[in-house]
CSV table of C-alpha atoms in Angstrom, one decimal:
chain,number,residue,atom,x,y,z
A,1,MET,CA,64.9,-27.3,124.8
A,2,THR,CA,65.9,-30.8,123.9
A,3,LEU,CA,63.7,-32.8,121.5
A,4,THR,CA,63.1,-36.5,122.1
A,5,PRO,CA,63.5,-38.8,119.2
A,6,THR,CA,59.7,-39.2,118.9
A,7,ARG,CA,59.2,-35.4,118.7
A,8,VAL,CA,62.1,-35.2,116.1
A,9,GLY,CA,60.3,-37.8,114.1
A,10,ASP,CA,57.0,-35.9,114.3
A,11,VAL,CA,58.7,-32.7,113.1
A,12,ARG,CA,60.2,-34.5,110.1
A,13,VAL,CA,56.8,-36.2,109.2
A,14,ARG,CA,55.1,-32.8,109.5
A,15,ARG,CA,57.6,-31.2,107.2
A,16,LEU,CA,57.1,-34.1,104.7
A,17,THR,CA,53.3,-33.9,104.7
A,18,THR,CA,53.2,-30.1,104.6
A,19,THR,CA,55.5,-30.1,101.6
A,20,LEU,CA,53.5,-32.8,99.9
A,21,TYR,CA,50.2,-30.9,100.3
A,22,GLY,CA,51.8,-27.8,99.0
A,23,TYR,CA,53.4,-29.6,96.0
A,24,SER,CA,50.1,-31.4,95.2
A,25,PHE,CA,48.2,-28.1,95.2
A,26,LEU,CA,50.7,-26.3,93.0
A,27,GLU,CA,51.0,-29.2,90.6
A,28,GLU,CA,47.3,-28.8,89.7
A,29,PHE,CA,46.8,-25.1,90.2
A,30,VAL,CA,47.6,-24.3,86.6
A,31,LEU,CA,45.3,-21.7,85.0
A,32,LEU,CA,46.1,-23.0,81.5
A,33,TYR,CA,44.4,-26.4,82.2
A,34,PRO,CA,40.8,-25.2,81.6
A,35,VAL,CA,41.6,-23.0,78.6
A,36,TYR,CA,44.5,-24.4,76.7
A,37,ALA,CA,42.1,-25.9,74.1
A,38,LEU,CA,41.0,-22.3,73.4
A,39,LEU,CA,44.6,-21.2,73.0
A,40,PHE,CA,45.1,-23.9,70.3
A,41,SER,CA,41.9,-23.0,68.5
A,42,ASP,CA,42.8,-19.3,68.6
A,43,ALA,CA,46.1,-20.1,67.0
A,44,GLY,CA,44.3,-21.6,64.1
A,45,LEU,CA,44.7,-25.3,64.8
A,46,SER,CA,42.1,-27.7,63.4
A,47,VAL,CA,40.3,-30.4,65.5
A,48,TRP,CA,42.5,-33.0,63.9
A,49,GLN,CA,45.7,-31.1,64.9
A,50,ILE,CA,44.5,-30.6,68.5
A,51,SER,CA,43.6,-34.3,68.8
A,52,SER,CA,47.1,-35.2,67.5
A,53,LEU,CA,48.6,-33.1,70.3
A,54,PHE,CA,46.7,-35.0,72.9
A,55,ALA,CA,47.9,-38.3,71.3
A,56,LEU,CA,51.5,-37.0,71.4
A,57,TRP,CA,51.1,-36.1,75.0
A,58,SER,CA,49.7,-39.6,75.9
A,59,VAL,CA,52.4,-41.4,73.9
A,60,THR,CA,55.1,-39.4,75.6
A,61,ALA,CA,53.7,-40.4,79.0
A,62,VAL,CA,53.4,-44.1,78.0
A,63,VAL,CA,56.9,-44.3,76.6
A,64,LEU,CA,58.6,-42.6,79.6
A,65,GLU,CA,56.5,-43.8,82.5
A,66,VAL,CA,58.4,-47.0,83.4
A,67,PRO,CA,61.9,-45.8,82.5
A,68,SER,CA,61.4,-42.7,84.6
A,69,GLY,CA,60.3,-44.8,87.6
A,70,ALA,CA,63.4,-46.9,87.3
A,71,TRP,CA,65.5,-43.8,87.1
A,72,ALA,CA,63.8,-42.6,90.3
A,73,ASP,CA,65.0,-45.8,92.0
A,74,ALA,CA,68.6,-45.2,90.8
A,75,VAL,CA,69.0,-41.4,91.5
A,76,SER,CA,67.6,-38.8,93.9
A,77,ARG,CA,63.8,-38.8,93.7
A,78,ARG,CA,63.7,-35.3,95.1
A,79,LEU,CA,65.8,-34.1,92.2
A,80,LEU,CA,63.3,-35.5,89.7
A,81,LEU,CA,60.5,-33.8,91.6
A,82,VAL,CA,62.4,-30.5,91.3
A,83,VAL,CA,63.1,-30.9,87.6
A,84,GLY,CA,59.7,-32.2,86.5
A,85,PRO,CA,57.7,-28.9,87.1
A,86,LEU,CA,60.5,-26.9,85.4
A,87,LEU,CA,60.1,-28.9,82.2
A,88,THR,CA,56.3,-28.5,82.4
A,89,GLY,CA,56.7,-24.8,82.9
A,90,ALA,CA,59.1,-24.5,79.9
A,91,GLY,CA,56.5,-26.2,77.8
A,92,PHE,CA,53.8,-23.7,78.9
A,93,ALA,CA,56.2,-20.8,78.2
A,94,LEU,CA,56.6,-22.1,74.6
A,95,TRP,CA,52.9,-22.2,74.1
A,96,VAL,CA,52.3,-18.5,74.9
A,97,LEU,CA,55.6,-17.1,73.5
A,98,VAL,CA,55.5,-19.0,70.1
A,99,PRO,CA,51.9,-20.1,69.6
A,100,SER,CA,52.2,-22.6,66.8
A,101,TYR,CA,51.7,-26.3,66.1
A,102,ALA,CA,55.4,-27.1,66.5
A,103,ALA,CA,55.6,-25.1,69.8
A,104,PHE,CA,52.4,-26.8,71.1
A,105,ALA,CA,53.8,-30.2,70.2
A,106,ALA,CA,57.2,-29.5,71.9
A,107,GLY,CA,55.3,-28.2,75.0
A,108,PHE,CA,53.3,-31.4,75.3
A,109,VAL,CA,56.5,-33.5,75.0
A,110,LEU,CA,58.0,-31.4,77.8
A,111,TRP,CA,54.9,-31.6,79.9
A,112,GLY,CA,54.7,-35.4,79.4
A,113,THR,CA,58.3,-35.7,80.3
A,114,GLY,CA,57.9,-33.6,83.4
A,115,GLY,CA,54.9,-35.6,84.5
A,116,ALA,CA,56.7,-38.9,84.0
A,117,LEU,CA,59.6,-37.7,86.1
A,118,SER,CA,57.2,-36.9,89.0
A,119,SER,CA,55.1,-40.1,88.6
A,120,GLY,CA,56.3,-42.9,90.8
A,121,ALA,CA,59.0,-40.7,92.3
A,122,LEU,CA,56.6,-38.8,94.5
A,123,GLU,CA,54.7,-41.7,95.9
A,124,ALA,CA,58.0,-43.7,96.5
A,125,LEU,CA,59.7,-40.8,98.3
A,126,VAL,CA,56.7,-40.1,100.5
A,127,TYR,CA,56.2,-43.7,101.5
A,128,ASP,CA,59.9,-44.4,102.2
A,129,GLU,CA,60.1,-41.3,104.4
A,130,MET,CA,56.9,-42.2,106.3
A,131,GLU,CA,58.2,-45.7,106.7
A,132,ARG,CA,61.5,-44.3,108.0
A,133,GLY,CA,59.5,-42.2,110.5
A,134,GLY,CA,57.5,-45.3,111.6
A,135,VAL,CA,54.2,-43.9,110.3
A,136,SER,CA,53.7,-45.8,107.0
A,137,ASP,CA,50.3,-46.9,108.4
A,138,ARG,CA,49.1,-43.3,107.8
A,139,TYR,CA,50.0,-43.3,104.2
A,140,ALA,CA,46.5,-43.7,102.8
A,141,ARG,CA,45.2,-40.8,104.9
A,142,VAL,CA,48.1,-38.6,103.8
A,143,LEU,CA,47.8,-39.6,100.2
A,144,GLY,CA,44.1,-38.9,100.3
A,145,ARG,CA,44.6,-35.4,101.7
A,146,ALA,CA,47.3,-34.7,99.0
A,147,ARG,CA,44.9,-35.8,96.3
A,148,ALA,CA,42.2,-33.6,97.8
A,149,ALA,CA,44.6,-30.7,97.7
A,150,GLY,CA,45.2,-31.3,94.0
A,151,LEU,CA,41.4,-31.5,93.3
A,152,ILE,CA,40.8,-28.2,95.3
A,153,ALA,CA,43.5,-26.6,93.1
A,154,VAL,CA,41.8,-27.8,89.9
A,155,MET,CA,38.5,-26.3,91.1
A,156,ALA,CA,40.3,-23.0,92.0
A,157,ALA,CA,42.0,-22.9,88.6
A,158,MET,CA,38.6,-23.5,86.9
A,159,GLY,CA,37.2,-20.5,88.8
A,160,LEU,CA,40.1,-18.1,88.2
A,161,ALA,CA,41.0,-19.0,84.6
A,162,GLY,CA,38.1,-17.1,83.1
A,163,PRO,CA,38.6,-13.8,84.8
A,164,VAL,CA,42.4,-13.9,84.3
A,165,LEU,CA,41.8,-14.7,80.6
A,166,VAL,CA,39.5,-11.8,80.2
A,167,TRP,CA,41.9,-9.5,82.0
A,168,GLY,CA,45.2,-10.4,80.4
A,169,GLY,CA,44.5,-12.9,77.6
A,170,HIS,CA,46.5,-16.1,77.1
A,171,ALA,CA,49.7,-14.3,78.0
A,172,ALA,CA,48.5,-13.7,81.5
A,173,VAL,CA,47.1,-17.2,82.0
A,174,GLY,CA,50.4,-18.6,80.6
A,175,ALA,CA,52.6,-16.4,82.8
A,176,ALA,CA,50.6,-17.5,85.9
A,177,SER,CA,51.0,-21.1,84.9
A,178,VAL,CA,54.7,-20.9,84.5
A,179,LEU,CA,55.0,-19.1,87.8
A,180,VAL,CA,53.1,-21.9,89.6
A,181,CYS,CA,55.4,-24.5,88.0
A,182,ALA,CA,58.4,-22.6,89.3
A,183,LEU,CA,56.9,-22.5,92.8
A,184,ALA,CA,56.2,-26.3,92.6
A,185,SER,CA,59.8,-26.9,91.8
A,186,VAL,CA,61.0,-24.7,94.7
A,187,THR,CA,58.5,-26.6,97.0
A,188,ALA,CA,59.9,-29.9,95.9
A,189,SER,CA,63.3,-28.9,97.0
A,190,ARG,CA,61.9,-28.9,100.6
A,191,PHE,CA,61.1,-32.7,100.5
A,192,PRO,CA,63.3,-34.6,103.0
A,193,GLU,CA,65.1,-37.6,101.4
A,194,HIS,CA,67.3,-39.9,103.4
A,195,ARG,CA,67.3,-42.8,101.0
A,196,VAL,CA,70.7,-43.8,99.5
A,197,ALA,CA,70.3,-44.2,95.8
A,198,GLY,CA,72.0,-47.6,95.7
A,199,GLY,CA,71.2,-48.2,92.0
A,200,VAL,CA,73.3,-45.4,90.7
A,201,ARG,CA,76.4,-47.5,90.1
A,202,GLU,CA,74.5,-50.1,88.0
A,203,GLY,CA,72.2,-47.6,86.3
A,204,TRP,CA,68.5,-47.3,85.9
A,205,THR,CA,68.2,-50.5,83.8
A,206,ALA,CA,69.3,-52.5,86.8
A,207,ALA,CA,66.7,-50.7,88.9
A,208,LEU,CA,64.1,-51.6,86.3
A,209,ARG,CA,65.1,-55.3,86.2
A,210,GLY,CA,65.0,-55.4,90.0
A,211,GLY,CA,61.5,-53.9,90.3
A,212,LEU,CA,60.1,-56.2,87.6
A,213,ARG,CA,61.7,-59.2,89.2
A,214,GLU,CA,59.9,-58.4,92.5
A,215,ALA,CA,56.6,-58.3,90.6
A,216,ARG,CA,57.2,-61.7,89.1
A,217,ARG,CA,58.3,-63.2,92.4
A,218,ASP,CA,55.5,-61.9,94.6
A,219,ARG,CA,51.9,-62.7,93.7
A,220,SER,CA,50.5,-60.1,96.2
A,221,VAL,CA,52.6,-57.4,94.4
A,222,ARG,CA,51.2,-58.5,91.0
A,223,GLY,CA,47.7,-58.3,92.3
A,224,ALA,CA,48.2,-54.8,93.7
A,225,LEU,CA,49.8,-53.7,90.4
A,226,LEU,CA,46.7,-54.9,88.5
A,227,LEU,CA,44.3,-53.4,91.0
A,228,VAL,CA,45.5,-49.8,90.5
A,229,PRO,CA,44.7,-49.4,86.8
A,230,ALA,CA,41.5,-51.5,87.3
A,231,VAL,CA,40.2,-48.9,89.8
A,232,ALA,CA,41.8,-45.7,88.5
A,233,ALA,CA,41.7,-45.8,84.7
A,234,VAL,CA,38.0,-45.9,83.8
A,235,TRP,CA,36.7,-43.1,85.9
A,236,GLY,CA,39.9,-41.1,85.2
A,237,ALA,CA,39.0,-41.2,81.5
A,238,LEU,CA,35.3,-40.3,82.2
A,239,ASP,CA,36.5,-37.1,83.8
A,240,GLU,CA,37.1,-35.7,80.3
A,241,TYR,CA,33.5,-36.2,79.3
A,242,THR,CA,31.7,-35.0,82.4
A,243,PRO,CA,30.8,-31.6,80.9
A,244,LEU,CA,29.1,-33.3,78.0
A,245,LEU,CA,27.2,-35.6,80.4
A,246,VAL,CA,26.1,-32.5,82.4
A,247,ARG,CA,24.9,-30.7,79.2
A,248,GLU,CA,23.0,-33.8,78.1
A,249,ALA,CA,21.1,-33.8,81.4
A,250,GLY,CA,19.6,-30.4,80.3
A,251,VAL,CA,21.9,-28.1,82.2
A,252,GLY,CA,22.6,-24.8,80.5
A,253,ASP,CA,26.1,-24.0,79.5
A,254,ALA,CA,26.4,-21.1,82.0
A,255,VAL,CA,25.6,-23.5,84.8
A,256,VAL,CA,27.8,-26.4,83.7
A,257,PRO,CA,30.9,-25.2,85.6
A,258,GLY,CA,28.9,-25.1,88.8
A,259,VAL,CA,27.7,-28.6,88.4
A,260,LEU,CA,31.2,-29.8,87.6
A,261,LEU,CA,32.3,-28.2,90.9
A,262,VAL,CA,29.7,-30.4,92.7
A,263,ILE,CA,31.0,-33.5,91.0
A,264,TRP,CA,34.6,-32.7,91.8
A,265,GLY,CA,33.5,-31.8,95.3
A,266,GLY,CA,32.4,-35.5,95.6
A,267,ALA,CA,35.8,-36.6,94.4
A,268,THR,CA,37.5,-34.3,97.0
A,269,ALA,CA,35.4,-35.8,99.8
A,270,GLY,CA,36.4,-39.3,98.7
A,271,SER,CA,40.0,-38.3,98.9
A,272,LEU,CA,39.6,-36.9,102.4
A,273,LEU,CA,37.7,-40.0,103.6
A,274,ALA,CA,40.1,-42.6,102.0
A,275,GLY,CA,42.2,-43.0,105.1
A,276,GLU,CA,39.1,-44.1,107.1
A,277,GLY,CA,38.3,-46.7,104.5
A,278,GLU,CA,41.6,-48.5,104.9
A,279,ARG,CA,40.6,-50.2,108.1
A,280,PHE,CA,37.7,-52.0,106.2
A,281,GLY,CA,40.2,-53.9,104.0
A,282,THR,CA,39.3,-55.7,100.8
A,283,GLY,CA,35.6,-55.9,101.8
A,284,GLY,CA,35.4,-52.1,102.1
A,285,LEU,CA,37.2,-51.7,98.8
A,286,ALA,CA,34.6,-54.0,97.2
A,287,VAL,CA,31.8,-51.9,98.5
A,288,LEU,CA,33.3,-48.7,97.3
A,289,VAL,CA,34.0,-50.0,93.8
A,290,GLY,CA,30.8,-52.0,93.3
A,291,GLY,CA,28.6,-49.4,95.0
A,292,GLY,CA,30.2,-46.6,93.0
A,293,GLY,CA,29.6,-48.5,89.8
A,294,VAL,CA,25.9,-48.9,90.5
A,295,ALA,CA,25.6,-45.2,91.5
A,296,LEU,CA,27.4,-44.2,88.3
A,297,ALA,CA,25.1,-46.2,86.0
A,298,VAL,CA,21.9,-45.1,87.7
A,299,GLY,CA,22.9,-41.5,87.9
A,300,ALA,CA,24.1,-41.3,84.3
A,301,LEU,CA,21.0,-43.0,82.8
A,302,ALA,CA,18.7,-40.8,84.9
A,303,GLY,CA,19.5,-37.8,82.7
A,304,THR,CA,18.6,-35.4,85.4
A,305,VAL,CA,20.4,-33.0,87.8
A,306,VAL,CA,19.5,-35.4,90.7
A,307,GLY,CA,21.1,-38.2,88.8
A,308,LEU,CA,24.3,-36.1,88.5
A,309,LEU,CA,24.5,-36.1,92.3
A,310,LEU,CA,24.8,-39.9,92.1
A,311,VAL,CA,27.6,-39.4,89.6
A,312,ALA,CA,29.3,-37.1,92.2
A,313,ALA,CA,28.9,-39.8,94.8
A,314,ALA,CA,30.3,-42.4,92.4
A,315,PHE,CA,33.4,-40.2,91.7
A,316,GLY,CA,33.9,-39.9,95.5
A,317,ALA,CA,33.8,-43.6,95.9
A,318,PHE,CA,36.2,-44.2,93.0
A,319,GLN,CA,38.6,-41.5,94.2
A,320,ALA,CA,38.7,-43.2,97.7
A,321,ALA,CA,39.1,-46.6,96.1
A,322,THR,CA,42.0,-45.3,93.9
A,323,VAL,CA,43.8,-43.9,97.0
A,324,LEU,CA,43.3,-47.2,98.8
A,325,ALA,CA,44.5,-49.3,95.8
A,326,GLU,CA,47.7,-47.1,95.5
A,327,ALA,CA,48.3,-47.4,99.3
A,328,ARG,CA,47.9,-51.2,99.1
A,329,LEU,CA,50.6,-51.3,96.4
A,330,GLN,CA,53.0,-49.3,98.5
A,331,HIS,CA,52.5,-51.5,101.5
A,332,ARG,CA,53.3,-54.6,99.4
A,333,ILE,CA,56.5,-53.7,97.6
A,334,GLU,CA,60.0,-53.4,98.9
A,335,ALA,CA,61.8,-50.0,99.0
A,336,THR,CA,64.4,-51.0,96.3
A,337,GLY,CA,62.0,-51.0,93.4
A,338,ARG,CA,59.2,-48.8,94.8
A,339,ALA,CA,59.3,-46.0,92.2
A,340,THR,CA,59.7,-48.6,89.3
A,341,LEU,CA,56.7,-50.6,90.3
A,342,THR,CA,54.6,-47.5,91.0
A,343,SER,CA,55.4,-46.4,87.4
A,344,VAL,CA,54.4,-49.8,86.1
A,345,ALA,CA,51.0,-49.3,87.7
A,346,GLY,CA,50.9,-45.8,86.1
A,347,LEU,CA,51.7,-47.3,82.7
A,348,GLY,CA,48.9,-49.8,83.1
A,349,THR,CA,46.5,-46.9,84.0
A,350,GLU,CA,47.6,-44.9,80.9
A,351,LEU,CA,47.1,-47.9,78.6
A,352,VAL,CA,43.6,-48.8,80.0
A,353,THR,CA,42.7,-45.1,79.8
A,354,LEU,CA,43.5,-45.0,76.1
A,355,THR,CA,41.3,-48.1,75.6
A,356,VAL,CA,38.4,-46.4,77.5
A,357,PHE,CA,38.7,-43.3,75.2
A,358,ALA,CA,38.2,-45.5,72.1
A,359,GLY,CA,35.4,-47.5,73.6
A,360,TYR,CA,33.6,-44.4,74.9
A,361,ALA,CA,33.6,-42.8,71.4
A,362,VAL,CA,32.0,-45.9,70.0
A,363,VAL,CA,29.2,-46.1,72.5
A,364,ALA,CA,28.5,-42.3,72.9
A,365,SER,CA,28.4,-41.7,69.2
A,366,GLY,CA,25.5,-44.1,68.8
A,367,HIS,CA,23.7,-44.0,72.2
A,368,GLY,CA,24.6,-40.8,74.0
A,369,HIS,CA,26.8,-39.9,76.9
A,370,GLY,CA,24.6,-41.3,79.6
A,371,ALA,CA,24.7,-44.7,78.0
A,372,ALA,CA,28.5,-44.5,77.6
A,373,PHE,CA,28.9,-43.7,81.3
A,374,ALA,CA,26.6,-46.6,82.2
A,375,VAL,CA,28.6,-49.0,80.1
A,376,ALA,CA,31.8,-47.7,81.7
A,377,ALA,CA,30.3,-48.5,85.1
A,378,VAL,CA,30.0,-52.2,84.3
A,379,PRO,CA,33.7,-53.1,85.0
A,380,TYR,CA,33.4,-51.5,88.5
A,381,VAL,CA,30.4,-53.7,89.3
A,382,VAL,CA,32.3,-56.8,88.1
A,383,LEU,CA,35.4,-55.8,90.0
A,384,GLY,CA,33.4,-55.2,93.2
A,385,ALA,CA,31.9,-58.7,92.8
A,386,GLY,CA,35.3,-60.2,92.2
A,387,LEU,CA,36.7,-58.6,95.4
A,388,VAL,CA,33.8,-60.0,97.4
A,389,VAL,CA,34.6,-63.5,96.0
A,390,VAL,CA,38.3,-63.0,97.1
A,391,VAL,CA,37.1,-62.0,100.6
A,392,ARG,CA,34.9,-65.1,101.0
A,393,PHE,CA,37.7,-67.3,99.6
A,394,ARG,CA,40.1,-66.0,102.2
A,395,ARG,CA,37.6,-66.4,105.0
A,396,ALA,CA,36.9,-70.0,103.9
A,397,GLY,CA,40.6,-70.7,103.9
A,398,ALA,CA,41.0,-69.3,107.4
A,399,GLU,CA,38.3,-71.5,108.7
A,400,VAL,CA,39.8,-74.7,107.4
């Protein structure tokens, strides 16, 4: 049977999306995620030492985020996606084979490096391949489904980590995590890549300069770059504190994981519905962000289980808004600096997240977690109002 060009394109796009969903699932299906703090504590680390490991992890990501994006514009993006999980898996292997502060620190550096290699490269590869297949308009829907696959993997890992830990201890959890990283690497090798890495001759610094030059030249690109951290950073930081908010609402410790699954179910629904939200443009994004901010503040201050349902709805709105903001960025930048500029947005998200961590500690220590969540909702309400002003300004300009 002879395939028409359209059907050939459909087959290639199907291979791309199937690989993306599998990679996104495996990247997050790591049983160590819910229990690695227990591993550190069992190894005799103090709270200060554990906190310093988290700081080292964040610093590694911040330092390497943009250079790795520029590198992805200069060499094969698929290669970086293959290598990234292998570095992460090597770090996890160190943790369980040589459980010590030095090994944990080295593992976080490897994990941060592996994550930086994947960040920017994945989004850029997928968008370029979809654009090549003439289906870049589906990017938000595909990205939303990929994020949903990752969230489902997180929930599955949360459910399996406990039984596996009881059965085989940290060694079994670690071995399963290393295996998943290896499978993610193998899956990444299946990504199609037709882009010619034109920046190789000049090096990654040239790719970096080219990407930043585009951001300076194009105001719409700058706006999209700023929008991604504005939407993604705050609720991404709040994720770390949701168990404490749930407990403060009077939920017993044994029930906390179940409530967390409901909250992350909301985020998963937001991912799956993100593609539908793209047709509503900036106005729809304003409703998601502003409405999510209101729901988050009301739900957090309620201090009840019903209030936590509003938090779940808010997380769904923020997840959808994050996917839409990231898709907007991809639509506005040129292919030559795509990974670089995606990593610049990632760097902005990391920096804002660190600021949120510091601010959260100040508010929560004096007024509780519900108040801290409510304060964190304020930027979303302000951003939603700002986007409404932008929409009205554009309409007024079109009528003139």
